Amino acid sequence: MSNRPVRVRFAPSPTGPLHIGGVRTALYNYAFAKKNKGKFLLRIEDTDQKRFVEGAEDYINESLKWLGMKVDEGVREGGDYGPYKQSERMDKYAEYAHKLIKDDKAYYAFDTPEELTEMRAKLEANNMSAKYDATSRMSMKNSLTLSEDEVKERLENGDNFIVRIKLPRNEEIRFHDVIRGWIVFNSSQLDDKVLLKEDGLPTYHLANIVDDHLMEITHVIRGEEWLPSAPLHIMLYRYLGWEDTMPEFAHLPLLLKPDGKGKLSKRDGDRLGFPVFPLEWKSPEGEISSGYREKGYIPEAVINMLALLGWHPSDNQELFSMDELVQAFDLERVSKSGAKFDVDKAKWFNHQYLMQASGPELLAMVDNELALKHKVRGEEYLIKVLDLLKEKVNFASEILPLGDYFFGLPSTYDEKVLNKKWNAETAEHIAAYITDLVTENKDTAEVMESHLTSYAETNGISKGMLMQPLRWVISGQAGGPPIFEMLELIGLESMAKRLQVVQERFPMA
Ligand code: GLU
C-alpha cells in the first residue's frame, strides 16, 4: 500500500433504490477506511440523466445513516474535494477529454447511427466482432480519418460528435487486484469506448476516473461487475499521466441467489420472500419493494450479515459489532467467488441482536400502537415481558402476539395438555402448590422454583410432572419462556385468579 492517506469512495448512481449488494460495497469501503484511519466518501454518479430517479439520492443517504455508516465527505457533509455530485462537476470532464484528444489518445467521432449500424453489419458479415476499435476506426468518420480542416469545419458548424478513447491494438493491460491478484487483458478485447457523449456530458468511465484522481482516491473497492471496465480505466490513468497515483483496485465477489444460480437480482426479493433493499422503496410509479428496516431487521444485524457475505475473519467469530468489524476487516480476506445469500442466516443474525437488545430497546422496536395496547400493567411490566419472550422469536414484532396471556387471562387452553396432563392428581397438586405460594407470599422466580422442588419431594412426586400443567394453568400454553420467570412476572394475585378460572372451567373434583 502506498503511503498516501487512505481515501475510498462509495459511488452509487441514483437510478433507483440501493441494492443490498451496493450496501455491502459501501460497508467494505467504510470498514476499510476506518481500519486504515482514512476517509469514506460518498460520490453521487449522476451523469446519466436518462436513468435518474427522483428520491434515489435521499434513499442512499438514509440507508447509510440507518446502517451506521457515517460519511466523511459527501454532498451533505461537504469536504475539500467537492462538489461530490458529478452533475455539479460537469465543467471538469470535457477539459480532460480535450487533453486526451490533443495528446492523440482520443478522437472526435462524427458517425451517424446509420453509419454505425452499417459498420456493425459489415463486420458481422465477415465474422469479425462488431467493435469500434483499432481495426475498424480507420474506415469510419472521425478525426483520425478526416482532414484537419474538415474536422474543424464540422466542429464549427456544430455537427454532432462524440469523443472516443483511442486504444492501442494488441497490447497487454495488466493490473493488480487486491482480491484477485494479477489480471491481464489484451487491448484488442476492448473497444474505443465513448468518453464524451453527444450532449457533451461524460460517460461513467471518464467521470469516474477524473473524479477518483481529483479526489485523491487511494483504493477503488467495487462490485465484480466493474471488472471488465477496469482495463479501460487503467488505460485512462495511463493516458492522462496519472499512473503513479492510480488507486489500487479491489473487485468484490457477486452476491448470489440463495441457490447459488446467478446474481441476486432486484426481483428475487419479492419472488423468494426477503428484502433485497435496505429500506422500503416506493417507485415513482407507486410500486413498493420491501426493505430490511420495515421488515423489522436491526441495522447491526444487517451489517453483520452483509459483512460475512464475501468476507471472513481469521477465526470463527460470527458476531461482529461495527467496531469489531472495522478492527478485523482486511480486503485480502475477501473471497473471489460469489457469496450465496441466505435468508435463514439473516434471520439468525437478527435473533442474535434481539437477544442483545435491552428491554427499552425492544420497546422502541415494537409498533407504537401495539405497545400502547399492551401497557395495561404499565411500561415497566411490558418491557419485562418483551425481554422474557425475545428468545422465542427472530423479530421484535413477533414477541407480543406470543404473549397475550401476560396482559389478561389466557384466551385459549392447549387441548393436548388438557387431555394428557390435566387430571385429578395434577389438579390437586397444582392447586396446593399455588395456594402455598400465595399464603406464604413466595413471589420471586427463585423462591417459587425451590418451593416446587421441596413440594415435589415432600409429596413423593417428580417435579417434572407438575411443570407443564402449571404453565398451562397460568398461560393456557404448552410451552413458553422460562416458567418461574414467567410466574414471577404474572404475579401471585393473577396466578390465584387463573387457578380459579381453570378449576371452574375444567373441574376435576
Ligand atoms: N457509479 C458506479 C455504480 O453505480 C460506480 C462504479 C465504481 O465504483 O467505479 O456502481
mmCIF file of C-alpha atoms in Angstrom, residues 40-207:
data_model
loop_
_atom_site.group_PDB
_atom_site.id
_atom_site.type_symbol
_atom_site.label_atom_id
_atom_site.label_comp_id
_atom_site.label_asym_id
_atom_site.label_seq_id
_atom_site.Cartn_x
_atom_site.Cartn_y
_atom_site.Cartn_z
ATOM 1 C CA PHE A 40 -15.029 7.381 3.445
ATOM 2 C CA LEU A 41 -16.511 9.480 0.635
ATOM 3 C CA LEU A 42 -19.941 9.327 -0.907
ATOM 4 C CA ARG A 43 -19.945 10.441 -4.516
ATOM 5 C CA ILE A 44 -23.164 10.606 -6.453
ATOM 6 C CA GLU A 45 -22.572 9.463 -10.042
ATOM 7 C CA ASP A 46 -25.456 11.028 -11.874
ATOM 8 C CA THR A 47 -24.022 11.739 -15.306
ATOM 9 C CA ASP A 48 -26.634 9.533 -16.919
ATOM 10 C CA GLN A 49 -29.575 11.893 -16.633
ATOM 11 C CA LYS A 50 -31.852 9.498 -18.529
ATOM 12 C CA ARG A 51 -31.637 6.987 -15.729
ATOM 13 C CA PHE A 52 -32.025 9.490 -12.908
ATOM 14 C CA VAL A 53 -34.764 8.562 -10.438
ATOM 15 C CA GLU A 54 -36.326 11.051 -8.076
ATOM 16 C CA GLY A 55 -35.709 10.231 -4.439
ATOM 17 C CA ALA A 56 -32.853 7.806 -5.070
ATOM 18 C CA GLU A 57 -30.174 10.087 -3.634
ATOM 19 C CA ASP A 58 -32.114 10.668 -0.426
ATOM 20 C CA TYR A 59 -32.645 6.939 -0.235
ATOM 21 C CA ILE A 60 -28.890 6.328 -0.404
ATOM 22 C CA ASN A 61 -28.222 8.830 2.366
ATOM 23 C CA GLU A 62 -30.951 7.456 4.554
ATOM 24 C CA SER A 63 -29.785 3.879 4.064
ATOM 25 C CA LEU A 64 -26.198 4.657 5.056
ATOM 26 C CA LYS A 65 -27.413 6.589 8.061
ATOM 27 C CA TRP A 66 -29.753 3.842 9.209
ATOM 28 C CA LEU A 67 -26.937 1.314 8.966
ATOM 29 C CA GLY A 68 -24.487 3.493 10.866
ATOM 30 C CA MET A 69 -22.038 4.242 8.073
ATOM 31 C CA LYS A 70 -21.034 7.799 8.663
ATOM 32 C CA VAL A 71 -19.898 9.580 5.540
ATOM 33 C CA ASP A 72 -16.804 11.751 5.971
ATOM 34 C CA GLU A 73 -17.106 13.703 2.735
ATOM 35 C CA GLY A 74 -20.147 13.985 0.526
ATOM 36 C CA VAL A 75 -22.890 16.202 -0.837
ATOM 37 C CA ARG A 76 -24.430 16.712 2.609
ATOM 38 C CA GLU A 77 -21.248 16.535 4.620
ATOM 39 C CA GLY A 78 -19.125 18.765 2.421
ATOM 40 C CA GLY A 79 -15.346 18.391 2.213
ATOM 41 C CA ASP A 80 -12.306 19.816 0.464
ATOM 42 C CA TYR A 81 -12.705 17.831 -2.738
ATOM 43 C CA GLY A 82 -16.240 18.791 -3.739
ATOM 44 C CA PRO A 83 -18.599 19.017 -5.359
ATOM 45 C CA TYR A 84 -19.414 15.394 -4.583
ATOM 46 C CA LYS A 85 -22.100 15.079 -7.204
ATOM 47 C CA GLN A 86 -20.990 14.566 -10.781
ATOM 48 C CA SER A 87 -23.731 16.700 -12.312
ATOM 49 C CA GLU A 88 -22.182 19.620 -10.429
ATOM 50 C CA ARG A 89 -18.695 18.871 -11.755
ATOM 51 C CA MET A 90 -19.515 18.840 -15.441
ATOM 52 C CA ASP A 91 -17.006 21.571 -16.236
ATOM 53 C CA LYS A 92 -14.149 19.300 -15.207
ATOM 54 C CA TYR A 93 -14.644 16.401 -17.566
ATOM 55 C CA ALA A 94 -14.624 17.957 -21.031
ATOM 56 C CA GLU A 95 -11.256 19.523 -20.229
ATOM 57 C CA TYR A 96 -9.674 16.118 -19.828
ATOM 58 C CA ALA A 97 -11.400 14.705 -22.884
ATOM 59 C CA HIS A 98 -9.859 17.522 -24.898
ATOM 60 C CA LYS A 99 -6.477 16.992 -23.331
ATOM 61 C CA LEU A 100 -6.655 13.364 -24.456
ATOM 62 C CA ILE A 101 -7.550 14.446 -27.996
ATOM 63 C CA LYS A 102 -4.631 16.845 -28.034
ATOM 64 C CA ASP A 103 -2.311 14.054 -26.905
ATOM 65 C CA ASP A 104 -3.626 11.733 -29.627
ATOM 66 C CA LYS A 105 -5.169 9.440 -27.014
ATOM 67 C CA ALA A 106 -8.733 10.164 -28.012
ATOM 68 C CA TYR A 107 -10.576 11.447 -31.062
ATOM 69 C CA TYR A 108 -13.768 13.057 -32.266
ATOM 70 C CA ALA A 109 -16.193 10.701 -33.957
ATOM 71 C CA PHE A 110 -18.938 12.013 -36.210
ATOM 72 C CA ASP A 111 -20.552 8.779 -37.343
ATOM 73 C CA THR A 112 -24.327 8.785 -37.596
ATOM 74 C CA PRO A 113 -26.332 5.956 -36.017
ATOM 75 C CA GLU A 114 -26.951 4.576 -39.539
ATOM 76 C CA GLU A 115 -23.233 4.522 -40.293
ATOM 77 C CA LEU A 116 -22.566 2.688 -37.061
ATOM 78 C CA THR A 117 -25.219 0.109 -37.807
ATOM 79 C CA GLU A 118 -23.795 -0.373 -41.264
ATOM 80 C CA MET A 119 -20.285 -0.869 -39.885
ATOM 81 C CA ARG A 120 -21.509 -3.474 -37.418
ATOM 82 C CA ALA A 121 -23.425 -5.336 -40.077
ATOM 83 C CA LYS A 122 -20.380 -5.372 -42.352
ATOM 84 C CA LEU A 123 -18.060 -6.649 -39.663
ATOM 85 C CA GLU A 124 -20.513 -9.312 -38.565
ATOM 86 C CA ALA A 125 -20.957 -10.462 -42.131
ATOM 87 C CA ASN A 126 -17.209 -11.053 -42.207
ATOM 88 C CA ASN A 127 -17.342 -12.918 -38.926
ATOM 89 C CA MET A 128 -15.483 -10.156 -37.160
ATOM 90 C CA SER A 129 -16.537 -8.714 -33.862
ATOM 91 C CA ALA A 130 -18.576 -5.587 -34.401
ATOM 92 C CA LYS A 131 -16.426 -3.186 -32.436
ATOM 93 C CA TYR A 132 -15.375 0.394 -32.983
ATOM 94 C CA ASP A 133 -11.691 -0.216 -32.377
ATOM 95 C CA ALA A 134 -8.160 -0.017 -33.722
ATOM 96 C CA THR A 135 -9.178 -2.099 -36.716
ATOM 97 C CA SER A 136 -12.451 -0.547 -37.698
ATOM 98 C CA ARG A 137 -11.965 3.083 -36.721
ATOM 99 C CA MET A 138 -9.846 3.859 -39.761
ATOM 100 C CA SER A 139 -12.810 3.249 -42.025
ATOM 101 C CA MET A 140 -15.142 5.450 -40.008
ATOM 102 C CA LYS A 141 -15.867 9.161 -39.877
ATOM 103 C CA ASN A 142 -13.643 10.581 -37.156
ATOM 104 C CA SER A 143 -10.784 12.976 -36.563
ATOM 105 C CA LEU A 144 -8.297 10.210 -37.381
ATOM 106 C CA THR A 145 -9.665 9.718 -40.895
ATOM 107 C CA LEU A 146 -10.992 13.151 -41.827
ATOM 108 C CA SER A 147 -8.705 16.021 -42.729
ATOM 109 C CA GLU A 148 -7.900 18.591 -40.090
ATOM 110 C CA ASP A 149 -9.873 21.210 -41.961
ATOM 111 C CA GLU A 150 -12.919 19.059 -42.263
ATOM 112 C CA VAL A 151 -12.840 18.272 -38.560
ATOM 113 C CA LYS A 152 -12.532 21.965 -37.787
ATOM 114 C CA GLU A 153 -15.395 22.793 -40.069
ATOM 115 C CA ARG A 154 -17.644 20.154 -38.567
ATOM 116 C CA LEU A 155 -16.903 21.356 -35.073
ATOM 117 C CA GLU A 156 -17.531 24.957 -36.036
ATOM 118 C CA ASN A 157 -20.784 24.012 -37.742
ATOM 119 C CA GLY A 158 -21.935 22.429 -34.548
ATOM 120 C CA ASP A 159 -22.140 18.927 -36.068
ATOM 121 C CA ASN A 160 -22.923 16.193 -33.591
ATOM 122 C CA PHE A 161 -19.873 14.426 -32.274
ATOM 123 C CA ILE A 162 -18.733 12.181 -29.508
ATOM 124 C CA VAL A 163 -15.250 11.633 -28.127
ATOM 125 C CA ARG A 164 -13.825 8.120 -28.114
ATOM 126 C CA ILE A 165 -10.702 6.803 -26.437
ATOM 127 C CA LYS A 166 -8.027 5.625 -28.858
ATOM 128 C CA LEU A 167 -6.972 2.241 -27.575
ATOM 129 C CA PRO A 168 -3.881 0.502 -28.904
ATOM 130 C CA ARG A 169 -4.104 -2.662 -30.872
ATOM 131 C CA ASN A 170 -2.974 -5.903 -29.284
ATOM 132 C CA GLU A 171 -1.359 -4.526 -26.186
ATOM 133 C CA GLU A 172 -1.286 -6.218 -22.825
ATOM 134 C CA ILE A 173 -3.003 -4.376 -19.980
ATOM 135 C CA ARG A 174 -2.009 -5.736 -16.590
ATOM 136 C CA PHE A 175 -3.113 -4.609 -13.218
ATOM 137 C CA HIS A 176 -3.126 -5.921 -9.712
ATOM 138 C CA ASP A 177 -6.384 -6.513 -7.895
ATOM 139 C CA VAL A 178 -6.114 -6.788 -4.120
ATOM 140 C CA ILE A 179 -8.629 -9.639 -4.063
ATOM 141 C CA ARG A 180 -7.899 -11.379 -7.358
ATOM 142 C CA GLY A 181 -4.191 -10.881 -7.855
ATOM 143 C CA TRP A 182 -2.735 -10.023 -11.277
ATOM 144 C CA ILE A 183 -5.252 -9.573 -14.035
ATOM 145 C CA VAL A 184 -4.310 -9.431 -17.670
ATOM 146 C CA PHE A 185 -6.402 -8.162 -20.540
ATOM 147 C CA ASN A 186 -5.490 -7.555 -24.128
ATOM 148 C CA SER A 187 -6.456 -4.187 -25.561
ATOM 149 C CA SER A 188 -7.936 -5.950 -28.585
ATOM 150 C CA GLN A 189 -10.671 -7.316 -26.324
ATOM 151 C CA LEU A 190 -11.863 -3.760 -25.757
ATOM 152 C CA ASP A 191 -13.449 -1.155 -27.969
ATOM 153 C CA ASP A 192 -12.847 2.570 -28.276
ATOM 154 C CA LYS A 193 -15.298 3.479 -25.538
ATOM 155 C CA VAL A 194 -17.124 6.772 -25.616
ATOM 156 C CA LEU A 195 -15.738 9.356 -23.189
ATOM 157 C CA LEU A 196 -17.904 12.342 -24.018
ATOM 158 C CA LYS A 197 -21.433 11.878 -25.270
ATOM 159 C CA GLU A 198 -23.279 13.854 -27.888
ATOM 160 C CA ASP A 199 -24.796 16.100 -25.253
ATOM 161 C CA GLY A 200 -21.273 16.991 -24.107
ATOM 162 C CA LEU A 201 -21.668 15.022 -20.888
ATOM 163 C CA PRO A 202 -19.050 12.497 -19.871
ATOM 164 C CA THR A 203 -19.708 8.794 -19.709
ATOM 165 C CA TYR A 204 -19.328 6.965 -16.428
ATOM 166 C CA HIS A 205 -15.792 5.881 -17.372
ATOM 167 C CA LEU A 206 -14.333 9.328 -17.903
ATOM 168 C CA ALA A 207 -16.121 10.991 -14.994
#
